[in-house]
Short mmCIF file of C-alpha atoms and ligand atoms in Angstrom, two decimals:
data_model
loop_
_atom_site.label_atom_id
_atom_site.label_comp_id
_atom_site.label_asym_id
_atom_site.label_seq_id
_atom_site.Cartn_x
_atom_site.Cartn_y
_atom_site.Cartn_z
CA UNK A 1 147.53 126.81 233.86
CA UNK A 2 144.19 125.68 232.39
CA UNK A 3 142.65 122.58 233.96
CA UNK A 4 142.68 120.69 230.64
CA UNK A 5 145.32 118.01 230.58
CA UNK A 6 146.41 119.09 227.15
CA UNK A 7 148.86 121.46 225.52
CA UNK A 8 147.15 124.50 224.02
CA UNK A 9 148.20 126.65 221.08
CA UNK A 10 148.65 129.49 223.56
CA UNK A 11 151.40 127.50 225.33
CA UNK A 12 153.58 128.35 222.32
CA UNK A 13 152.99 132.08 222.39
CA UNK A 14 156.15 133.12 224.20
CA UNK A 15 154.19 134.77 227.02
CA UNK A 16 153.13 133.88 230.55
CA UNK A 17 151.62 130.51 229.56
CA UNK A 18 154.77 129.48 227.67
CA UNK A 19 156.87 130.48 230.66
CA UNK A 20 154.68 128.45 233.03
CA UNK A 21 154.93 125.37 230.84
CA UNK A 22 158.71 125.72 230.64
CA UNK A 23 159.13 126.27 234.39
CA UNK A 24 156.79 123.46 235.46
CA UNK A 25 157.46 120.79 232.88
CA UNK A 26 160.92 121.46 231.49
CA UNK A 27 163.10 123.18 234.09
CA UNK A 28 161.95 120.68 236.74
CA UNK A 29 163.24 117.79 234.63
CA UNK A 30 166.44 119.23 233.16
CA UNK A 31 168.57 120.60 235.96
CA UNK A 32 170.96 122.98 234.28
CA UNK A 33 172.00 126.36 235.54
CA UNK A 34 172.57 127.43 231.95
CA UNK A 35 169.10 126.29 230.82
CA UNK A 36 167.54 128.01 233.84
CA UNK A 37 168.83 131.40 232.63
CA UNK A 38 166.24 131.05 229.81
CA UNK A 39 168.43 133.19 227.58
CA UNK A 40 168.33 133.32 223.78
CA UNK A 41 171.31 130.97 223.64
CA UNK A 42 173.29 128.88 226.13
CA UNK A 43 176.88 130.10 226.64
CA UNK A 44 179.10 127.09 227.36
CA UNK A 45 182.66 126.77 228.61
CA UNK A 46 185.00 124.73 226.45
CA UNK A 47 188.74 124.18 226.85
CA UNK A 48 189.47 126.69 224.08
CA UNK A 49 186.96 129.35 225.15
CA UNK A 50 183.17 129.74 225.14
CA UNK A 51 180.59 128.60 222.61
CA UNK A 52 176.99 129.76 222.29
CA UNK A 53 174.37 127.16 221.33
CA UNK A 54 170.74 127.82 220.45
CA UNK A 55 167.87 125.87 218.88
CA UNK A 56 164.55 126.87 217.31
CA UNK A 57 161.54 125.47 215.49
CA UNK A 58 159.72 127.30 212.68
CA UNK A 59 156.05 126.69 211.96
CA UNK A 60 155.03 130.04 210.42
CA UNK A 61 151.91 130.17 208.26
CA UNK A 62 151.84 131.18 205.45
CA UNK A 63 155.28 129.98 204.35
CA UNK A 64 155.81 132.99 202.08
CA UNK A 65 154.86 136.46 203.25
CA UNK A 66 155.58 140.11 202.48
CA UNK A 67 159.25 140.69 203.30
CA UNK A 68 160.31 137.08 203.78
CA UNK A 69 159.57 133.37 204.07
CA UNK A 70 160.10 130.49 206.49
CA UNK A 71 163.63 129.95 205.16
CA UNK A 72 164.82 133.48 205.78
CA UNK A 73 163.06 133.35 209.14
CA UNK A 74 164.82 130.19 210.33
CA UNK A 75 168.30 131.51 209.57
CA UNK A 76 167.62 135.01 210.92
CA UNK A 77 165.98 133.80 214.13
CA UNK A 78 168.83 131.45 214.93
CA UNK A 79 171.60 133.88 214.01
CA UNK A 80 169.97 136.67 216.01
CA UNK A 81 169.71 134.48 219.12
CA UNK A 82 173.47 133.92 218.88
CA UNK A 83 174.22 137.59 218.22
CA UNK A 84 172.24 138.87 221.21
CA UNK A 85 174.17 136.41 223.37
CA UNK A 86 177.40 138.13 222.34
CA UNK A 87 178.47 135.35 219.97
CA UNK A 88 179.85 135.42 216.46
CA UNK A 89 177.50 133.03 214.61
CA UNK A 90 179.35 130.28 212.72
CA UNK A 91 177.38 127.10 212.03
CA UNK A 92 173.77 125.99 211.66
CA UNK A 93 172.02 122.66 211.56
CA UNK A 94 168.83 122.35 209.53
CA UNK A 95 166.04 119.88 210.27
CA UNK A 96 163.21 119.63 207.73
CA UNK A 97 159.82 117.99 208.32
CA UNK A 98 157.76 118.15 205.14
CA UNK A 99 154.41 116.64 204.24
CA UNK A 100 153.64 114.21 201.47
CA UNK A 101 152.59 116.13 198.35
CA UNK A 102 154.43 119.36 199.16
CA UNK A 103 155.28 121.23 195.91
CA UNK A 104 158.92 120.77 194.89
CA UNK A 105 159.00 124.36 193.57
CA UNK A 106 158.16 125.70 197.04
CA UNK A 107 160.69 123.36 198.63
CA UNK A 108 163.42 124.69 196.32
CA UNK A 109 162.39 128.29 196.90
CA UNK A 110 162.67 127.81 200.68
CA UNK A 111 166.09 126.14 200.43
CA UNK A 112 167.35 128.92 198.14
CA UNK A 113 166.18 131.46 200.70
CA UNK A 114 168.00 129.59 203.49
CA UNK A 115 171.19 129.54 201.42
CA UNK A 116 170.97 133.25 200.57
CA UNK A 117 170.24 134.30 204.16
CA UNK A 118 173.02 132.08 205.52
CA UNK A 119 175.47 133.74 203.11
CA UNK A 120 174.20 137.18 204.19
CA UNK A 121 174.72 136.24 207.86
CA UNK A 122 178.12 134.61 207.32
CA UNK A 123 177.07 131.19 208.60
CA UNK A 124 177.34 127.72 207.10
CA UNK A 125 174.71 124.97 207.23
CA UNK A 126 176.89 122.03 208.26
CA UNK A 127 174.48 119.23 209.20
CA UNK A 128 170.83 118.40 208.72
CA UNK A 129 167.98 115.94 208.61
CA UNK A 130 164.98 115.52 206.31
CA UNK A 131 161.78 113.71 207.28
CA UNK A 132 158.47 113.33 205.46
CA UNK A 133 155.07 112.86 207.10
CA UNK A 134 151.55 112.26 205.81
CA UNK A 135 148.93 114.96 205.21
CA UNK A 136 147.31 114.51 208.59
CA UNK A 137 150.59 115.16 210.43
CA UNK A 138 151.53 118.53 208.89
CA UNK A 139 150.00 121.14 206.59
CA UNK A 140 153.25 122.09 204.86
CA UNK A 141 156.81 122.26 206.07
CA UNK A 142 158.35 122.74 209.52
CA UNK A 143 162.01 123.66 210.02
CA UNK A 144 164.21 123.23 213.06
CA UNK A 145 167.67 124.67 213.52
CA UNK A 146 170.53 124.69 215.93
CA UNK A 147 173.10 127.46 215.82
CA UNK A 148 176.64 127.56 217.16
CA UNK A 149 178.82 130.61 217.64
CA UNK A 150 181.99 131.56 219.42
CA UNK A 151 181.80 134.01 222.33
CA UNK A 152 184.71 136.46 222.69
CA UNK A 153 186.50 136.28 226.05
CA UNK A 154 185.55 139.88 226.88
CA UNK A 155 181.81 139.38 226.28
CA UNK A 156 179.67 139.57 229.42
CA UNK A 157 176.08 140.13 228.23
CA UNK A 158 173.51 139.00 230.79
CA UNK A 159 169.88 140.07 231.42
CA UNK A 160 170.71 140.10 235.14
CA UNK A 161 173.43 142.73 234.58
CA UNK A 162 171.04 145.71 234.03
CA UNK A 163 171.63 148.46 236.62
CA UNK A 164 169.66 151.46 237.90
CA UNK A 165 169.97 154.39 235.53
CA UNK A 166 170.82 152.28 232.45
CA UNK A 167 169.25 153.30 229.14
CA UNK A 168 166.94 151.03 227.12
CA UNK A 169 167.09 151.22 223.31
CA UNK A 170 165.41 149.50 220.39
CA UNK A 171 167.05 149.20 216.97
CA UNK A 172 163.93 150.17 215.01
CA UNK A 173 160.16 150.02 214.57
CA UNK A 174 158.13 147.51 216.58
CA UNK A 175 155.52 145.03 215.38
CA UNK A 176 156.36 144.82 211.67
CA UNK A 177 156.74 141.03 211.45
CA UNK A 178 153.59 140.20 213.38
CA UNK A 179 151.44 142.61 211.39
CA UNK A 180 152.90 141.41 208.06
CA UNK A 181 151.96 137.81 208.94
CA UNK A 182 148.50 138.76 210.20
CA UNK A 183 147.80 140.66 207.00
CA UNK A 184 148.39 137.41 205.06
CA UNK A 185 145.81 135.50 207.08
CA UNK A 186 142.83 135.71 204.78
CA UNK A 187 140.28 135.22 207.56
CA UNK A 188 141.40 138.41 209.29
CA UNK A 189 140.09 140.41 206.36
CA UNK A 190 142.56 143.24 206.17
CA UNK A 191 145.48 144.00 203.90
CA UNK A 192 148.53 146.02 204.74
CA UNK A 193 151.62 147.31 202.97
CA UNK A 194 153.74 146.36 205.98
CA UNK A 195 156.71 144.08 205.28
CA UNK A 196 158.20 141.71 207.80
CA UNK A 197 161.49 142.99 209.24
CA UNK A 198 162.97 139.46 209.18
CA UNK A 199 166.76 139.78 208.82
CA UNK A 200 170.03 138.66 210.35
CA UNK A 201 171.35 141.53 212.47
CA UNK A 202 175.13 141.02 212.31
CA UNK A 203 175.89 144.62 211.34
CA UNK A 204 173.44 146.14 213.84
CA UNK A 205 174.85 144.16 216.77
CA UNK A 206 178.46 144.78 215.71
CA UNK A 207 177.85 148.54 215.58
CA UNK A 208 176.08 148.48 218.93
CA UNK A 209 178.77 146.53 220.76
CA UNK A 210 181.52 148.74 219.31
CA UNK A 211 179.74 151.87 220.59
CA UNK A 212 178.71 150.38 223.94
CA UNK A 213 181.58 148.37 225.45
CA UNK A 214 179.66 148.36 228.73
CA UNK A 215 176.43 146.99 227.19
CA UNK A 216 174.55 144.98 229.86
CA UNK A 217 172.31 142.84 227.66
CA UNK A 218 170.68 142.49 224.26
CA UNK A 219 167.51 140.64 223.35
CA UNK A 220 165.55 140.00 220.17
CA UNK A 221 161.88 140.86 220.83
CA UNK A 222 160.32 138.00 218.83
CA UNK A 223 157.16 136.21 220.08
CA UNK A 224 155.52 138.29 222.78
CA UNK A 225 157.19 141.37 221.30
CA UNK A 226 158.84 144.16 223.25
CA UNK A 227 156.51 143.54 226.22
CA UNK A 228 157.78 139.98 226.73
CA UNK A 229 161.44 140.93 226.16
CA UNK A 230 161.32 143.77 228.70
CA UNK A 231 159.49 141.66 231.28
CA UNK A 232 162.09 138.91 230.93
CA UNK A 233 164.92 141.39 231.47
CA UNK A 234 163.09 143.03 234.41
CA UNK A 235 162.60 139.65 236.11
CA UNK A 236 166.21 138.61 235.54
CA UNK A 237 167.72 141.83 236.90
CA UNK A 238 165.07 142.40 239.60
CA UNK A 239 164.47 146.02 238.62
CA UNK A 240 161.80 148.24 237.05
CA UNK A 241 161.99 149.12 233.37
CA UNK A 242 160.33 152.48 232.61
CA UNK A 243 159.34 152.96 228.96
CA UNK A 244 158.31 156.27 227.39
CA UNK A 245 155.67 154.88 225.07
CA UNK A 246 155.74 157.84 222.68
CA UNK A 247 159.44 157.16 222.07
CA UNK A 248 158.85 153.59 220.85
CA UNK A 249 159.07 153.74 217.04
CA UNK A 250 156.00 152.22 215.34
CA UNK A 251 155.03 152.52 211.66
CA UNK A 252 151.70 154.22 211.09
CA UNK A 253 150.36 151.20 209.17
CA UNK A 254 151.39 148.90 212.03
CA UNK A 255 149.72 151.10 214.64
CA UNK A 256 146.58 151.21 212.48
CA UNK A 257 146.50 147.42 212.05
CA UNK A 258 146.96 146.90 215.80
CA UNK A 259 144.07 149.27 216.53
CA UNK A 260 141.92 147.38 214.04
CA UNK A 261 142.77 143.98 215.55
CA UNK A 262 142.67 145.17 219.16
CA UNK A 263 146.33 144.33 219.77
CA UNK A 264 148.96 146.08 221.88
CA UNK A 265 151.76 146.73 219.39
CA UNK A 266 154.26 146.18 222.18
CA UNK A 267 153.19 142.51 222.32
CA UNK A 268 153.50 141.94 218.55
CA UNK A 269 156.44 139.90 217.18
CA UNK A 270 159.58 141.30 215.55
CA UNK A 271 162.17 139.25 213.63
CA UNK A 272 164.76 141.87 212.76
CA UNK A 273 165.08 144.09 215.82
CA UNK A 274 166.95 144.14 219.09
CA UNK A 275 166.39 145.65 222.51
CA UNK A 276 169.54 146.79 224.31
CA UNK A 277 170.29 147.88 227.87
CA UNK A 278 173.43 150.02 228.06
CA UNK A 279 174.98 152.32 230.69
CA UNK A 280 173.45 155.83 230.46
CA UNK A 281 176.85 157.30 229.56
CA UNK A 282 176.97 155.11 226.43
CA UNK A 283 173.37 155.69 225.33
CA UNK A 284 173.87 158.52 222.83
CA UNK A 285 176.88 156.88 221.17
CA UNK A 286 174.91 153.64 220.92
CA UNK A 287 171.96 155.43 219.33
CA UNK A 288 174.23 157.12 216.77
CA UNK A 289 175.94 153.82 215.95
CA UNK A 290 172.62 152.02 215.47
CA UNK A 291 171.28 154.80 213.27
CA UNK A 292 174.41 154.51 211.14
CA UNK A 293 173.41 150.99 210.03
CA UNK A 294 170.86 150.36 207.24
CA UNK A 295 168.57 148.34 209.56
CA UNK A 296 168.99 150.65 212.54
CA UNK A 297 168.01 154.00 211.05
CA UNK A 298 164.87 154.24 213.21
CA UNK A 299 166.58 153.24 216.45
CA UNK A 300 165.48 155.07 219.58
CA UNK A 301 166.19 155.43 223.27
CA UNK A 302 162.87 154.33 224.77
CA UNK A 303 163.41 154.29 228.50
CA UNK A 304 165.54 153.43 231.49
CA UNK A 305 166.10 150.94 234.26
CA UNK A 306 165.31 152.08 237.78
CA UNK A 307 165.32 150.77 241.31
CA UNK A 308 162.03 149.07 242.12
CA UNK A 309 160.15 145.79 241.79
CA UNK A 310 160.69 143.59 238.72
CA UNK A 311 158.13 145.02 236.33
CA UNK A 312 157.71 147.17 233.23
CA UNK A 313 155.97 150.54 233.40
CA UNK A 314 154.77 152.40 230.32
CA UNK A 315 154.55 156.19 230.57
CA UNK A 316 152.26 157.88 228.03
CA UNK A 317 153.00 161.17 226.29
CA UNK A 318 150.68 162.85 228.81
CA UNK A 319 152.44 161.27 231.77
CA UNK A 320 149.89 158.54 232.56
CA UNK A 321 151.36 155.25 233.72
CA UNK A 322 150.40 151.62 233.12
CA UNK A 323 151.97 148.27 233.85
CA UNK A 324 153.13 146.61 230.64
CA UNK A 325 152.33 142.99 231.46
CA UNK A 326 154.02 139.89 230.17
CA UNK A 327 151.64 138.82 227.35
CA UNK A 328 149.58 135.85 228.57
CA UNK A 329 148.99 133.47 225.67
CA UNK A 330 149.17 134.34 222.03
CA UNK A 331 147.30 136.74 219.79
CA UNK A 332 147.71 134.50 216.81
CA UNK A 333 149.43 131.13 216.56
CA UNK A 334 152.20 130.26 214.11
CA UNK A 335 153.68 133.73 213.76
CA UNK A 336 157.24 132.32 213.49
MG1 MG B 1 165.48 135.11 221.09
#
């Protein structure tokens, strides 16, 4: 923790600094076993069964980017957090904070995108709030959401459930969203044909769970990328995740952009991908099921869980090993 008595941009990066802030300032004040799991959504007991509840804020810049916009992002991010918790997404809330002077045409375009993505994901926006602020308080529009879904009785997904020998899969290429956003930031001085992968993953998760009834856990590798997602699972289950780095699917243009910017592609954000840990015996069927969906065609088995300390090890094509650390701060703020 820096000595400054202020919040830094890097505290929102989804890495080590974010985790420290959450553990020291939030978990100490809100004593909840469910909150302390730090999962994508809380899974809550109700008289009629279990509900999943999640909440998110969206501050991406620019608002419109190759492959998506802040509206598609807010629905997809919320729906995906419910899906990876084993829930069927049902309802969303939508909070809007928009600055004085914001173009009405952009406002309409964002709302249309929210409506279209909600229809695609089979969810309904059922409550909301709209606030305006002056120029000094915001540079555009911020969105906040809550999402509610119902969790089937048989669902048992939990990061802590990963076992030695389990297989680790991803549903497609890594780093597309982060690179698409970075390419839009004029000051970075590079352009790229890469589109954001932002999408609701209902069909991908449904296919996966049908093929892997014993699935241990799913996670959406958003901020902090695959590196953060794997480290969170490793810490929760107290085991080592071993990743064959050559098996991690990465588009050539994404790899090139990461080289140019000096980034580890494994730490770059995704908004339309999942990581899954499944029993080894279900790995091949899971892979085939993922590849049978339009958004899962480039799915891959990338590694395994093994006995050992809670950490993530990357193995190169030549057999060299490195620790894949939890990203510390943030490569670039306002990626989602
Ligand atoms: Mg998540």
